[in-house]
């Protein structure tokens, strides 16, 4: 919970970790307590201190509603609720410094390891052992304090280091008296490291404290300002162990331990802190604006990794802008994040920020209001509300003459219309989008419109027209390097092949697209492709492959908290079970999906249900089908996905294909 600053967000974080699906018109806290009430589990809440005292009320409510759960929290202060048992984490001990290296006490072993990072020949001897023990004891055995002290060996001999600690720590234990003693000592150790920095490096250290997560050179330079040499400063902070370098496949990234970050922020005055946060906000806003086009072309994979790494900083910026009621930047930032959210984020988080942004927009017919409607359509858990939002966005941009935003909204509307399904709307919006794209020369949007219209043409039985449209889409998207769009278009070729009865070709197209999206990192579209693959394999009778594809799709849908994909997984899961000869199981999953289509107001795509197989199963079951429908009557989406998970696992065990399904 380190990146969360509002205790009200704790239920959202727990729900995401436990894959608790949201329910329409029900508060997430209620959904979570109902979920936990039926469970027996250990719930670990890490980094809770910044959320007190509000966190205490949330934890107490969960414990009261779920008597069989236990909570293990890490915090610098107790929750002070009934039933709480405090376990203090003891410091490392110095003990006997004369023991062999393999048997050294924890504090001395840690000091030795860090000292050898700097001086490989450093050893614990009869001369050095007592000094190291004295240093570790002076530092109360706190690991970070020991690491920071060991890093001073770059500057001082061991004897001088021990001497400086003897003189400095009594002076630098000036933390608040109500803080734990260990925190006062640690604060003093960090303050001493801070004092050893040059003026510019110290200023950089303090300003970097506004990063809620890791940062790269570009972000550090933006927050530091033009008056600081960031590369030299970061090198100095690494030397002082005030920041650490993280493993990264792209640019180097750095981070602070939370206690160090707290010190850095505290060292900034209120006005300096606001100025640093303002620079962070500018950096995040520029990055989000840049991410839109880069998430649509050959740069997508790198941009996704960048946005993922910056996500804690994005969230911190959103909260800061909301707190300042920044009507200029918050709505624009939320609108710019829509594409990233459509690939990565949860429905709940995106909706929370769209709601917050819309409250700040006074002009209901402004460009940003239209863009926020588009963001809402991306985040809305269901095609019908998404359609309403997109029709409003189209109306606003058409009235204003916002040509590019109108084009983007029309293309998004074609995708939403396919999900309802409303294929007449798909064709109307798509035709207008293609004409507009040609007028302004937007090749990418023209290609995306062709791909979306192909779905409507397939349902209409116009397979030749659909195929021509998809090939046109692939051609256009390849010109601009839109790997994502081209992969989605090729998945449409699989739908056409299935509609024509060429199931092997359909499976090949769907599997290739799924692999492509897995490599790109778009879990939502990967899930859709794997569901298409599961359907094709089911009709072929290859139920083991179908079960594996459906299982992976469901995992992805749940991790994205996408109820539409989860419900599609249940429906296609019926086809998987029917192919495996599990008639009753297939009937139950189809009954569940039919029921939830009504209660969750989420329509099922006609291509996600094999109506002929459904009819055969109902006829085979006869009167018994009424009992199955009755069993499905009171089920939730969570009940349905749990049923599907259980049956898919059993199928794969039967097939001897029990293996972890991973990314």
Coordinates of N, CA, C and O in Angstrom, one line a residue, residues 117-222:
X117 N 31.7 -4.1 -0.8 CA 31.3 -3.5 -2.1 C 32.2 -2.4 -2.5 O 32.4 -2.0 -3.6
X118 N 32.7 -1.7 -1.4 CA 33.5 -0.5 -1.6 C 35.0 -0.9 -1.6 O 35.8 -0.4 -2.4
X119 N 35.4 -1.7 -0.6 CA 36.8 -2.1 -0.4 C 36.8 -3.6 -0.3 O 36.6 -4.3 0.7
X120 N 37.0 -4.3 -1.5 CA 36.9 -5.8 -1.5 C 37.9 -6.5 -0.6 O 37.6 -7.6 -0.2
X121 N 38.9 -5.8 -0.1 CA 39.9 -6.5 0.8 C 39.5 -6.3 2.3 O 40.2 -6.7 3.2
X122 N 38.4 -5.6 2.5 CA 38.0 -5.4 3.9 C 37.7 -6.7 4.6 O 37.1 -7.6 4.0
X123 N 38.1 -6.8 5.9 CA 37.9 -8.1 6.6 C 37.7 -7.8 8.1 O 38.0 -6.7 8.6
X124 N 37.0 -8.7 8.7 CA 36.8 -8.6 10.2 C 38.0 -9.3 10.9 O 38.2 -10.5 10.7
X125 N 38.8 -8.5 11.5 CA 40.0 -8.9 12.2 C 39.9 -8.6 13.7 O 38.9 -7.9 14.1
X126 N 40.8 -9.0 14.5 CA 40.8 -8.6 15.9 C 40.9 -7.1 16.1 O 40.4 -6.6 17.1
X127 N 41.4 -6.4 15.1 CA 41.5 -4.9 15.2 C 40.2 -4.3 14.7 O 39.7 -3.3 15.4
X128 N 39.7 -4.8 13.6 CA 38.5 -4.1 13.0 C 37.2 -4.6 13.7 O 36.2 -3.8 13.7
X129 N 37.2 -5.8 14.2 CA 36.0 -6.4 14.7 C 35.3 -5.5 15.8 O 34.1 -5.2 15.7
X130 N 36.1 -5.1 16.8 CA 35.5 -4.3 17.9 C 35.0 -2.9 17.4 O 33.9 -2.4 17.8
X131 N 35.7 -2.3 16.4 CA 35.2 -1.0 15.8 C 33.9 -1.2 15.1 O 32.9 -0.4 15.2
X132 N 33.8 -2.3 14.3 CA 32.6 -2.6 13.6 C 31.4 -2.8 14.5 O 30.3 -2.3 14.3
X133 N 31.7 -3.6 15.6 CA 30.7 -3.9 16.6 C 30.2 -2.6 17.2 O 29.0 -2.4 17.5
X134 N 31.1 -1.7 17.5 CA 30.8 -0.5 18.2 C 29.9 0.4 17.2 O 28.9 1.0 17.7
X135 N 30.3 0.4 15.9 CA 29.5 1.2 15.0 C 28.0 0.6 14.9 O 27.0 1.3 14.9
X136 N 27.9 -0.7 14.8 CA 26.6 -1.4 14.6 C 25.8 -1.1 15.9 O 24.6 -0.9 15.8
X137 N 26.4 -1.2 17.1 CA 25.7 -0.9 18.3 C 25.2 0.5 18.4 O 24.1 0.8 18.8
X138 N 26.1 1.4 17.9 CA 25.7 2.8 17.9 C 24.5 3.1 17.0 O 23.7 4.0 17.3
X139 N 24.5 2.3 15.9 CA 23.4 2.5 15.0 C 22.1 1.6 15.4 O 21.2 1.5 14.5
X140 N 22.1 1.1 16.5 CA 21.0 0.3 17.0 C 20.7 -0.9 16.1 O 19.6 -1.4 16.1
X141 N 21.7 -1.4 15.4 CA 21.5 -2.6 14.5 C 20.5 -2.4 13.4 O 20.0 -3.4 12.8
X142 N 20.2 -1.1 13.0 CA 19.2 -0.9 12.0 C 19.9 -1.1 10.6 O 20.9 -0.5 10.3
X143 N 19.3 -1.9 9.8 CA 20.0 -2.3 8.5 C 20.3 -1.1 7.6 O 21.4 -1.0 7.1
X144 N 19.4 -0.2 7.4 CA 19.6 0.9 6.5 C 20.7 1.8 7.1 O 21.6 2.3 6.4
X145 N 20.7 2.0 8.4 CA 21.7 2.8 9.1 C 23.1 2.2 8.9 O 24.1 2.8 8.6
X146 N 23.2 0.8 9.0 CA 24.4 0.1 8.8 C 24.9 0.3 7.4 O 26.1 0.5 7.1
X147 N 24.0 0.1 6.4 CA 24.4 0.3 5.0 C 24.9 1.7 4.7 O 25.9 1.9 4.1
X148 N 24.2 2.7 5.3 CA 24.7 4.1 5.0 C 26.1 4.3 5.7 O 26.9 5.0 5.1
X149 N 26.2 3.8 6.9 CA 27.5 4.0 7.6 C 28.6 3.3 6.8 O 29.7 3.8 6.7
X150 N 28.4 2.1 6.3 CA 29.4 1.3 5.6 C 29.8 2.1 4.3 O 31.0 2.0 3.9
X151 N 28.8 2.8 3.7 CA 29.2 3.5 2.5 C 30.1 4.7 2.8 O 30.8 5.1 1.8
X152 N 30.2 5.1 4.0 CA 31.2 6.2 4.4 C 32.6 5.8 4.3 O 33.5 6.6 4.3
X153 N 32.9 4.4 4.1 CA 34.2 4.0 4.0 C 34.9 4.5 2.7 O 36.1 4.3 2.5
X154 N 34.1 5.0 1.8 CA 34.7 5.7 0.7 C 35.5 6.9 1.1 O 36.4 7.3 0.4
X155 N 35.0 7.5 2.2 CA 35.6 8.8 2.6 C 36.5 8.6 3.8 O 37.5 9.4 4.0
X156 N 36.2 7.7 4.8 CA 36.9 7.7 6.1 C 37.4 6.3 6.3 O 36.9 5.3 5.8
X157 N 38.4 6.3 7.2 CA 38.9 5.0 7.7 C 37.9 4.5 8.7 O 37.0 5.3 9.2
X158 N 38.0 3.2 9.1 CA 37.1 2.6 10.0 C 37.1 3.4 11.4 O 36.1 3.7 12.0
X159 N 38.3 3.7 11.8 CA 38.5 4.4 13.1 C 37.8 5.8 13.1 O 37.1 6.2 14.0
X160 N 38.1 6.5 11.9 CA 37.5 7.9 11.8 C 35.9 7.7 11.7 O 35.2 8.6 12.3
X161 N 35.5 6.7 11.0 CA 34.0 6.5 10.9 C 33.4 6.3 12.3 O 32.4 6.9 12.7
X162 N 34.0 5.4 13.1 CA 33.5 5.2 14.4 C 33.6 6.4 15.3 O 32.6 6.7 16.0
X163 N 34.6 7.2 15.1 CA 34.7 8.5 15.9 C 33.7 9.5 15.5 O 33.0 10.1 16.4
X164 N 33.4 9.6 14.2 CA 32.4 10.6 13.8 C 31.0 10.2 14.2 O 30.2 11.0 14.6
X165 N 30.8 8.9 14.2 CA 29.5 8.4 14.7 C 29.3 8.7 16.2 O 28.2 9.1 16.7
X166 N 30.4 8.6 17.0 CA 30.3 8.8 18.4 C 30.0 10.3 18.6 O 29.2 10.6 19.6
X167 N 30.4 11.2 17.8 CA 30.2 12.6 18.0 C 28.9 13.1 17.4 O 28.3 14.0 17.9
X168 N 28.5 12.5 16.2 CA 27.4 13.1 15.5 C 26.0 12.6 15.9 O 25.1 13.3 15.9
X169 N 25.9 11.3 16.2 CA 24.6 10.7 16.5 C 23.9 11.4 17.7 O 22.7 11.7 17.6
X170 N 24.5 11.7 18.8 CA 23.8 12.4 19.9 C 23.2 13.7 19.4 O 22.2 14.2 19.8
X171 N 23.9 14.4 18.4 CA 23.5 15.7 18.0 C 22.3 15.5 17.0 O 21.4 16.4 17.0
X172 N 22.4 14.5 16.2 CA 21.4 14.3 15.1 C 20.3 13.4 15.5 O 19.6 12.9 14.6
X173 N 20.0 13.2 16.7 CA 18.8 12.4 17.1 C 17.7 13.4 17.5 O 17.1 13.3 18.5
X174 N 17.5 14.3 16.5 CA 16.5 15.4 16.8 C 15.2 15.1 16.2 O 14.4 16.1 16.0
X175 N 14.8 13.9 16.0 CA 13.5 13.6 15.4 C 12.4 13.9 16.5 O 12.7 14.1 17.6
X176 N 11.2 13.9 16.0 CA 10.0 14.2 16.9 C 10.0 13.2 18.1 O 10.3 12.0 17.9
X177 N 9.8 13.7 19.3 CA 9.8 12.8 20.5 C 8.8 11.7 20.4 O 8.9 10.7 21.1
X178 N 7.7 11.9 19.7 CA 6.6 10.9 19.7 C 6.9 9.8 18.6 O 6.1 8.9 18.4
X179 N 8.1 9.9 17.9 CA 8.4 8.9 16.9 C 9.1 7.8 17.7 O 9.8 8.0 18.7
X180 N 9.1 6.5 17.2 CA 9.8 5.4 17.8 C 11.3 5.8 17.8 O 11.8 6.5 16.9
X181 N 12.0 5.3 18.8 CA 13.4 5.6 19.0 C 14.2 5.2 17.8 O 15.1 5.9 17.3
X182 N 13.9 4.0 17.2 CA 14.7 3.6 16.0 C 14.5 4.5 14.9 O 15.4 4.7 14.1
X183 N 13.4 5.2 14.8 CA 13.2 6.1 13.7 C 14.0 7.4 13.9 O 14.5 8.0 13.0
X184 N 14.1 7.8 15.1 CA 14.9 9.0 15.4 C 16.4 8.7 15.1 O 17.1 9.5 14.5
X185 N 16.9 7.5 15.4 CA 18.2 7.2 15.1 C 18.5 7.1 13.6 O 19.4 7.6 13.0
X186 N 17.5 6.5 12.9 CA 17.6 6.4 11.4 C 17.6 7.7 10.8 O 18.3 8.0 9.8
X187 N 16.7 8.6 11.3 CA 16.6 9.9 10.7 C 18.0 10.7 10.9 O 18.4 11.4 10.0
X188 N 18.6 10.4 12.0 CA 19.9 11.0 12.3 C 20.9 10.5 11.3 O 21.8 11.3 10.8
X189 N 20.9 9.2 11.0 CA 21.9 8.7 10.1 C 21.7 9.3 8.7 O 22.6 9.6 8.0
X190 N 20.4 9.4 8.2 CA 20.2 10.0 6.9 C 20.6 11.4 6.9 O 21.1 11.9 5.9
X191 N 20.3 12.1 8.0 CA 20.7 13.5 8.1 C 22.2 13.7 7.9 O 22.7 14.7 7.3
X192 N 22.9 12.8 8.5 CA 24.4 12.9 8.4 C 24.8 12.7 7.0 O 25.6 13.4 6.4
X193 N 24.2 11.7 6.3 CA 24.5 11.5 4.9 C 24.1 12.7 4.0 O 24.8 13.1 3.1
X194 N 23.0 13.3 4.4 CA 22.5 14.5 3.7 C 23.5 15.6 3.9 O 23.8 16.4 2.9
X195 N 24.1 15.7 5.1 CA 25.0 16.8 5.3 C 26.3 16.7 4.5 O 27.0 17.7 4.2
X196 N 26.7 15.4 4.2 CA 27.9 15.2 3.5 C 27.8 15.5 2.0 O 28.8 15.6 1.3
X197 N 26.6 15.7 1.5 CA 26.4 16.1 0.1 C 26.8 17.5 -0.1 O 26.6 18.4 0.7
X198 N 27.2 17.8 -1.4 CA 27.3 19.2 -1.8 C 26.0 19.8 -1.9 O 24.9 19.2 -2.0
X199 N 26.0 21.2 -2.0 CA 24.7 21.9 -2.0 C 23.8 21.5 -3.1 O 22.6 21.3 -2.9
X200 N 24.3 21.4 -4.4 CA 23.5 21.0 -5.5 C 22.9 19.6 -5.4 O 21.8 19.3 -5.7
X201 N 23.8 18.7 -4.9 CA 23.4 17.3 -4.8 C 22.4 17.1 -3.7 O 21.4 16.3 -3.8
X202 N 22.5 17.9 -2.6 CA 21.5 17.9 -1.5 C 20.2 18.4 -2.0 O 19.1 17.8 -1.7
X203 N 20.2 19.5 -2.8 CA 18.9 20.0 -3.3 C 18.3 19.0 -4.3 O 17.0 18.8 -4.2
X204 N 19.1 18.3 -5.1 CA 18.5 17.2 -5.9 C 17.9 16.1 -5.1 O 16.8 15.7 -5.4
X205 N 18.6 15.7 -4.1 CA 18.1 14.6 -3.2 C 16.7 15.0 -2.6 O 15.8 14.2 -2.7
X206 N 16.6 16.2 -2.1 CA 15.3 16.6 -1.5 C 14.2 16.7 -2.6 O 13.1 16.2 -2.4
X207 N 14.5 17.2 -3.8 CA 13.5 17.3 -4.8 C 13.1 16.0 -5.3 O 11.9 15.8 -5.6
X208 N 14.0 15.0 -5.4 CA 13.6 13.7 -5.9 C 12.7 13.0 -5.0 O 12.1 12.0 -5.3
X209 N 12.6 13.5 -3.8 CA 11.6 12.8 -2.8 C 10.2 12.9 -3.2 O 9.4 12.1 -2.7
X210 N 9.8 13.8 -4.2 CA 8.4 13.8 -4.6 C 8.0 12.7 -5.5 O 6.8 12.4 -5.7
X211 N 9.0 11.9 -6.0 CA 8.7 10.7 -6.8 C 8.1 9.6 -5.9 O 8.7 9.2 -4.9
X212 N 6.9 9.2 -6.2 CA 6.2 8.2 -5.3 C 6.7 6.8 -5.7 O 6.6 5.8 -4.9
X213 N 7.3 6.7 -6.9 CA 7.9 5.4 -7.3 C 9.3 5.6 -7.9 O 10.0 6.6 -7.5
X214 N 9.7 4.8 -8.8 CA 11.1 4.9 -9.3 C 11.1 6.1 -10.3 O 10.0 6.6 -10.8
X215 N 12.3 6.4 -10.8 CA 12.4 7.5 -11.7 C 13.6 7.3 -12.6 O 14.6 6.5 -12.2
X216 N 13.6 7.8 -13.8 CA 14.7 7.7 -14.7 C 15.4 9.1 -14.8 O 15.0 10.1 -14.2
X217 N 16.4 9.2 -15.7 CA 17.1 10.5 -15.8 C 16.2 11.6 -16.4 O 16.3 12.7 -15.9
X218 N 15.3 11.2 -17.3 CA 14.4 12.3 -17.9 C 13.5 12.9 -16.8 O 13.3 14.1 -16.7
X219 N 12.9 12.0 -16.0 CA 12.0 12.5 -15.0 C 12.8 13.2 -13.9 O 12.3 14.3 -13.4
X220 N 14.0 12.7 -13.5 CA 14.8 13.4 -12.5 C 15.1 14.8 -13.0 O 15.1 15.8 -12.2
X221 N 15.5 14.9 -14.3 CA 15.9 16.2 -14.8 C 14.7 17.2 -14.8 O 14.9 18.4 -14.5
X222 N 13.5 16.7 -15.1 CA 12.4 17.5 -15.1 C 12.0 18.1 -13.7 O 11.7 19.2 -13.5

